[in-house]
XYZ file of C-alpha atoms in Angstrom:
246
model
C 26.962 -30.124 21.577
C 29.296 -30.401 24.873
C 30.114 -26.911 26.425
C 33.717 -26.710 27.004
C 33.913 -24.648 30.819
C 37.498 -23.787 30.026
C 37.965 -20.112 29.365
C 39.222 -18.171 26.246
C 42.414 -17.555 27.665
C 43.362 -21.068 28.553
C 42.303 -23.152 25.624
C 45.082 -23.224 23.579
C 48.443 -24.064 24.780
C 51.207 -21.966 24.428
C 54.755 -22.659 24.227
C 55.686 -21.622 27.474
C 52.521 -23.712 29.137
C 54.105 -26.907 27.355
C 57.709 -26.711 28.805
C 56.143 -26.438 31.804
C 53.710 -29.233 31.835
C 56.570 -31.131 30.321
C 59.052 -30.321 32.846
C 56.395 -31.010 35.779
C 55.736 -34.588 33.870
C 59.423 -35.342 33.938
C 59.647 -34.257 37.694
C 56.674 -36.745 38.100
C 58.441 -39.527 36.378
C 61.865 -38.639 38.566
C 60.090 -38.797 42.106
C 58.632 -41.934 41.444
C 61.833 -43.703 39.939
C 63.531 -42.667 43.680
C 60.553 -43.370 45.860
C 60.273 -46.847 44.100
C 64.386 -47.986 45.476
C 63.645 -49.118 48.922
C 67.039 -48.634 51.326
C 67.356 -52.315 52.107
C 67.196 -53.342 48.212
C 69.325 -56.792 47.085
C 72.672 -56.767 45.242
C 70.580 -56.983 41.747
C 68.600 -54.337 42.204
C 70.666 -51.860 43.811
C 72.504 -52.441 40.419
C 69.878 -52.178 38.079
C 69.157 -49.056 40.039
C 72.971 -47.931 40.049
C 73.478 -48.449 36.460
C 70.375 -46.065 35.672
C 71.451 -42.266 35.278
C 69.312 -40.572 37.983
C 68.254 -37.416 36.097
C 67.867 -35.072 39.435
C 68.324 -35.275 43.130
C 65.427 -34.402 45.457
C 66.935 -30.671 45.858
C 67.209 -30.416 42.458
C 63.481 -31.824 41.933
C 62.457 -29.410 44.868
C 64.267 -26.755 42.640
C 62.618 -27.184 39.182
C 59.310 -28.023 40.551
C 59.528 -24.396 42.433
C 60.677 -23.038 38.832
C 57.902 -24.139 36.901
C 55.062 -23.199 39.693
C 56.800 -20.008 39.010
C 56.345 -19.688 35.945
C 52.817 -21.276 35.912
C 52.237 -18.393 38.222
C 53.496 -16.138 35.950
C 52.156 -16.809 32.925
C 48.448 -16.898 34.601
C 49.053 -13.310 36.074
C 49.812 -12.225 32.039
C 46.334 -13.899 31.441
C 45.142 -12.116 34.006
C 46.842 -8.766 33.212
C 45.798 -9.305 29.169
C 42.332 -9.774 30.283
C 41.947 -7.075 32.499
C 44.313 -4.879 29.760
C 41.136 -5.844 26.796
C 38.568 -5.096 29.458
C 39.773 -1.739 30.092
C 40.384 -1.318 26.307
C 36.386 -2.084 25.937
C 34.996 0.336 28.446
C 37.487 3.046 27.454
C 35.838 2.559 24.011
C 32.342 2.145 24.683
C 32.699 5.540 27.028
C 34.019 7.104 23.891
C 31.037 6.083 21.808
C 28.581 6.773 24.174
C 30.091 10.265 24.748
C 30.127 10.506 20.995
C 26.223 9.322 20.241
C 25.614 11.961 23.406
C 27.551 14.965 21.195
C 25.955 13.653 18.082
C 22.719 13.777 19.627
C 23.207 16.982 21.548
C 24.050 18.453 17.720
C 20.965 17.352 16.185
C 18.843 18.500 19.178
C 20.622 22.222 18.503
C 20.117 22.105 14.641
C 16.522 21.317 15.207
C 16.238 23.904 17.533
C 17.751 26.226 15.314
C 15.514 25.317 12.606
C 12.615 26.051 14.488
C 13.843 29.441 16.075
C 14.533 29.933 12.073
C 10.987 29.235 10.669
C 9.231 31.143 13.159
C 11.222 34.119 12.989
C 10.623 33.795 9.484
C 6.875 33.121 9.902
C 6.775 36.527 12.618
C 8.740 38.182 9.319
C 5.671 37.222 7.431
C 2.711 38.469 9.710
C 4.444 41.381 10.082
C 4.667 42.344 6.469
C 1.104 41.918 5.602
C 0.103 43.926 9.119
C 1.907 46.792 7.682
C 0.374 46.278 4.286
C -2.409 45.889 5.481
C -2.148 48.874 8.243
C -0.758 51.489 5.123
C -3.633 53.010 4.303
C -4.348 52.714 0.129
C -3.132 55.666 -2.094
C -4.903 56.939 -4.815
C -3.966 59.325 -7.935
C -5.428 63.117 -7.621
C -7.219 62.709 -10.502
C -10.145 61.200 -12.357
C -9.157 57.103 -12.416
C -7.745 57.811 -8.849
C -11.502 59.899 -7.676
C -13.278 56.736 -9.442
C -11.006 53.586 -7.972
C -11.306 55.598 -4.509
C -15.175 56.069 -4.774
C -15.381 52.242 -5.972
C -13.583 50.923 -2.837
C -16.195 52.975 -0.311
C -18.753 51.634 -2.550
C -18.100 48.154 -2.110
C -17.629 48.608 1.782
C -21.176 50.038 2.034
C -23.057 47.840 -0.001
C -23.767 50.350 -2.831
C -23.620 48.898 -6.642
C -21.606 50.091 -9.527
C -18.953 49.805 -11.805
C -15.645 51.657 -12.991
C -17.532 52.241 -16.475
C -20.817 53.385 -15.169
C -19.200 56.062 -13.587
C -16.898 57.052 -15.868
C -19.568 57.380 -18.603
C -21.707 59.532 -16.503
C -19.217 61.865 -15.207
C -18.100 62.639 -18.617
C -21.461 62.972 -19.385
C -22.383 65.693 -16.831
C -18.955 67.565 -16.033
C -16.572 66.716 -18.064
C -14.247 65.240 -15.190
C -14.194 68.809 -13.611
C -14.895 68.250 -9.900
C -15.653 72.537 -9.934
C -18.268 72.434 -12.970
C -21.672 73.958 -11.621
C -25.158 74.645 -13.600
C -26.347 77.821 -12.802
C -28.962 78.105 -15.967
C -31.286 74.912 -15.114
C -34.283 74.673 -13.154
C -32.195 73.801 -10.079
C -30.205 76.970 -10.294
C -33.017 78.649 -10.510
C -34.673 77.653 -7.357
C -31.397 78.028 -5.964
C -29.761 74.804 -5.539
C -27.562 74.539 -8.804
C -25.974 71.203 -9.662
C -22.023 70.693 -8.474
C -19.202 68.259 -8.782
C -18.497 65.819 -11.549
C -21.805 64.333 -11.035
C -23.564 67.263 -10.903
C -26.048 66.359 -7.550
C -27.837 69.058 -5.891
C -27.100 69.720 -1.796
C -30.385 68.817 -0.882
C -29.747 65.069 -2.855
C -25.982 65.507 -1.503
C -26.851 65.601 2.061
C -30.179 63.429 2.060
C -27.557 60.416 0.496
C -24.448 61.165 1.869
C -22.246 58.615 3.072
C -20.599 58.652 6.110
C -16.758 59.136 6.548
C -16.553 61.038 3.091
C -16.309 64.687 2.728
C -19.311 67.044 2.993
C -18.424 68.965 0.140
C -20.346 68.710 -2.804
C -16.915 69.958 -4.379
C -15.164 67.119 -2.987
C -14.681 64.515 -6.256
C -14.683 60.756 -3.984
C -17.717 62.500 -2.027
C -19.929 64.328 -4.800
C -19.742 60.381 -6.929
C -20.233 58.268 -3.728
C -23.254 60.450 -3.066
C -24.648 60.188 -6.470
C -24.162 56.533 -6.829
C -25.931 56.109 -3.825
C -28.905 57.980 -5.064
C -29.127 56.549 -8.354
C -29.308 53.179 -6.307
C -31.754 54.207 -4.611
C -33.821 55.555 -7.944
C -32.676 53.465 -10.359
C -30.873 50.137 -8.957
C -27.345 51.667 -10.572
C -25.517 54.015 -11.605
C -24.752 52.077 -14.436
C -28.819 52.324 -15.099
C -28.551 55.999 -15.586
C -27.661 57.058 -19.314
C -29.325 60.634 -19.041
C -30.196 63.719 -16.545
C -31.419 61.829 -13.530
C-alpha cells in the first residue's frame, strides 16, 4: 500500500481551503486571458477580446491573490496553533498520569511499609509475652496436690522417676499428708534419728539424697518427697515400686 506523506492536518479539505484554491484558480484563469491580448492585436480580435467581460484588472488580481495568500497563511498558522494546542493537551496529561502512577505507587510503598512495621510489632508483642511467661516463675498451692505437682517438676529436671500417684499413695501411707508427723516409737527413734515429713525419711537418708536447690529441712514438704523419691530410686527403681516401710 502507497504511504500518503501528507500530514493529518492537511488531508482533508476544508471549506475555507476550497474558496481559496478556487479563488487562486480563477486568478490563474484571469492572468492568462490578459497576458494572451497582445497590444498590437487586429480589428477582430481586439473585438472578440472587447466583447468578453474581463472579470478583474491586474490591481484587482494583485489584490485577491494577496487576500487569499492571506488567508492560506492564516489558516496554516490555526493548523499550526491546533497542533501545538493537542500537543500541549498530551504532555499536560501524560504529566498528570505519571504524577498519579508516582502517588499511587508512593501509597502502596507506605501501606506495605506499614504492614510490615505492623507484623513485627506484633511478632515483638509475641516474644515478649512468652519471655514473661516464661520468666514468672510457676506457683503452686500450699498444700498436698501443690507439695506433689512442685516435687514432680524438680523431679523431672533432675532425672529422678515417679509419678503423681506413686507419691500420693505413699505419703498417705506414712503421714497422712502432715508435713510435721514424726515416729518417735520405731527403731529409728530409738537410735535417735526418728522418721519426719510426709515421707517419713530419716536425716541421715535426707542429707545423703538430698537434692540441690530444695530446702534442707526434713520438715520442708517439696524437700522431705524429692529426697525420698530420690532414694527409693536409688533402692528400688521408683517410688512407685515402694508399697510398704522402705
Amino acid at each position: 500500500m502507497s504511504q500518503n506523506s501528507t500530514r493529518g492536518h492537511s488531508r482533508a479539505l476544508t471549506k475555507r481551503h476550497k474558496v481559496a484554491l478556487a479563488g487562486v484558480a480563477t486568478l490563474g484563469a484571469a492572468a492568462l486571458a490578459f497576458s494572451a491580448v497582445p497590444s498590437n492585436a487586429d480589428t477582430t480580435t481586439s473585438e472578440a477580446v472587447s466583447s468578453a467581460k474581463v472579470a478583474y484588472s491586474s490591481e484587482q488580481l494583485k489584490d485577491l491573490q494577496s487576500g487569499v495568500s492571506e488567508q492560506l497563511a492564516d489558516t496554516s498558522l490555526q493548523a499550526q496553533a491546533a497542533e501545538a494546542a493537542a500537543a500541549k493537551k498530551a504532555a499536560v496529561e501524560a504529566a498528570a498520569k505519571k504524577k498519579a502512577a508516582a502517588e499511587a505507587a508512593a501509597k502502596k510503598k507506605a501501606a506495605q511499609k506499614a504492614a510490615q512495621e505492623r507484623k513485627a510489632k506484633e511478632a515483638a508483642s509475641r516474644s515478649a509475652q512468652r519471655a514473661a511467661v516464661k520468666a514468672a516463675p510457676k506457683s503452686y498451692a500450699n498444700n498436698l496436690d501443690g507439695w506433689i505437682k512442685h516435687a514432680l517438676d524438680i523431679m523431672d529436671a533432675k532425672g529422678i522417676p515417679g509419678t503423681y500417684n506413686g507419691l500420693y499413695r505413699n505419703i498417705i501411707r506414712e503421714s497422712s499428708g502432715n508435713p510435721s508427723a514424726i515416729n518417735n516409737w520405731d527403731v529409728n527413734a530409738i537410735n535417735g534419728t526418728p522418721s519426719i515429713g510426709l515421707l517419713q525419711i530419716i536425716k541421715p537418708t535426707f542429707d545423703a539424697y538430698h537434692v540441690a536447690g530444695t530446702s534442707w529441712s526434713q520438715y520442708d514438704p517439696v524437700a522431705n518427697i524429692v529426697a525420698s523419691a530420690n532414694y527409693a530410686a536409688d533402692k528400688y527403681g521408683s517410688i512407685d515400686n515402694v508399697n510398704s516401710a522402705y
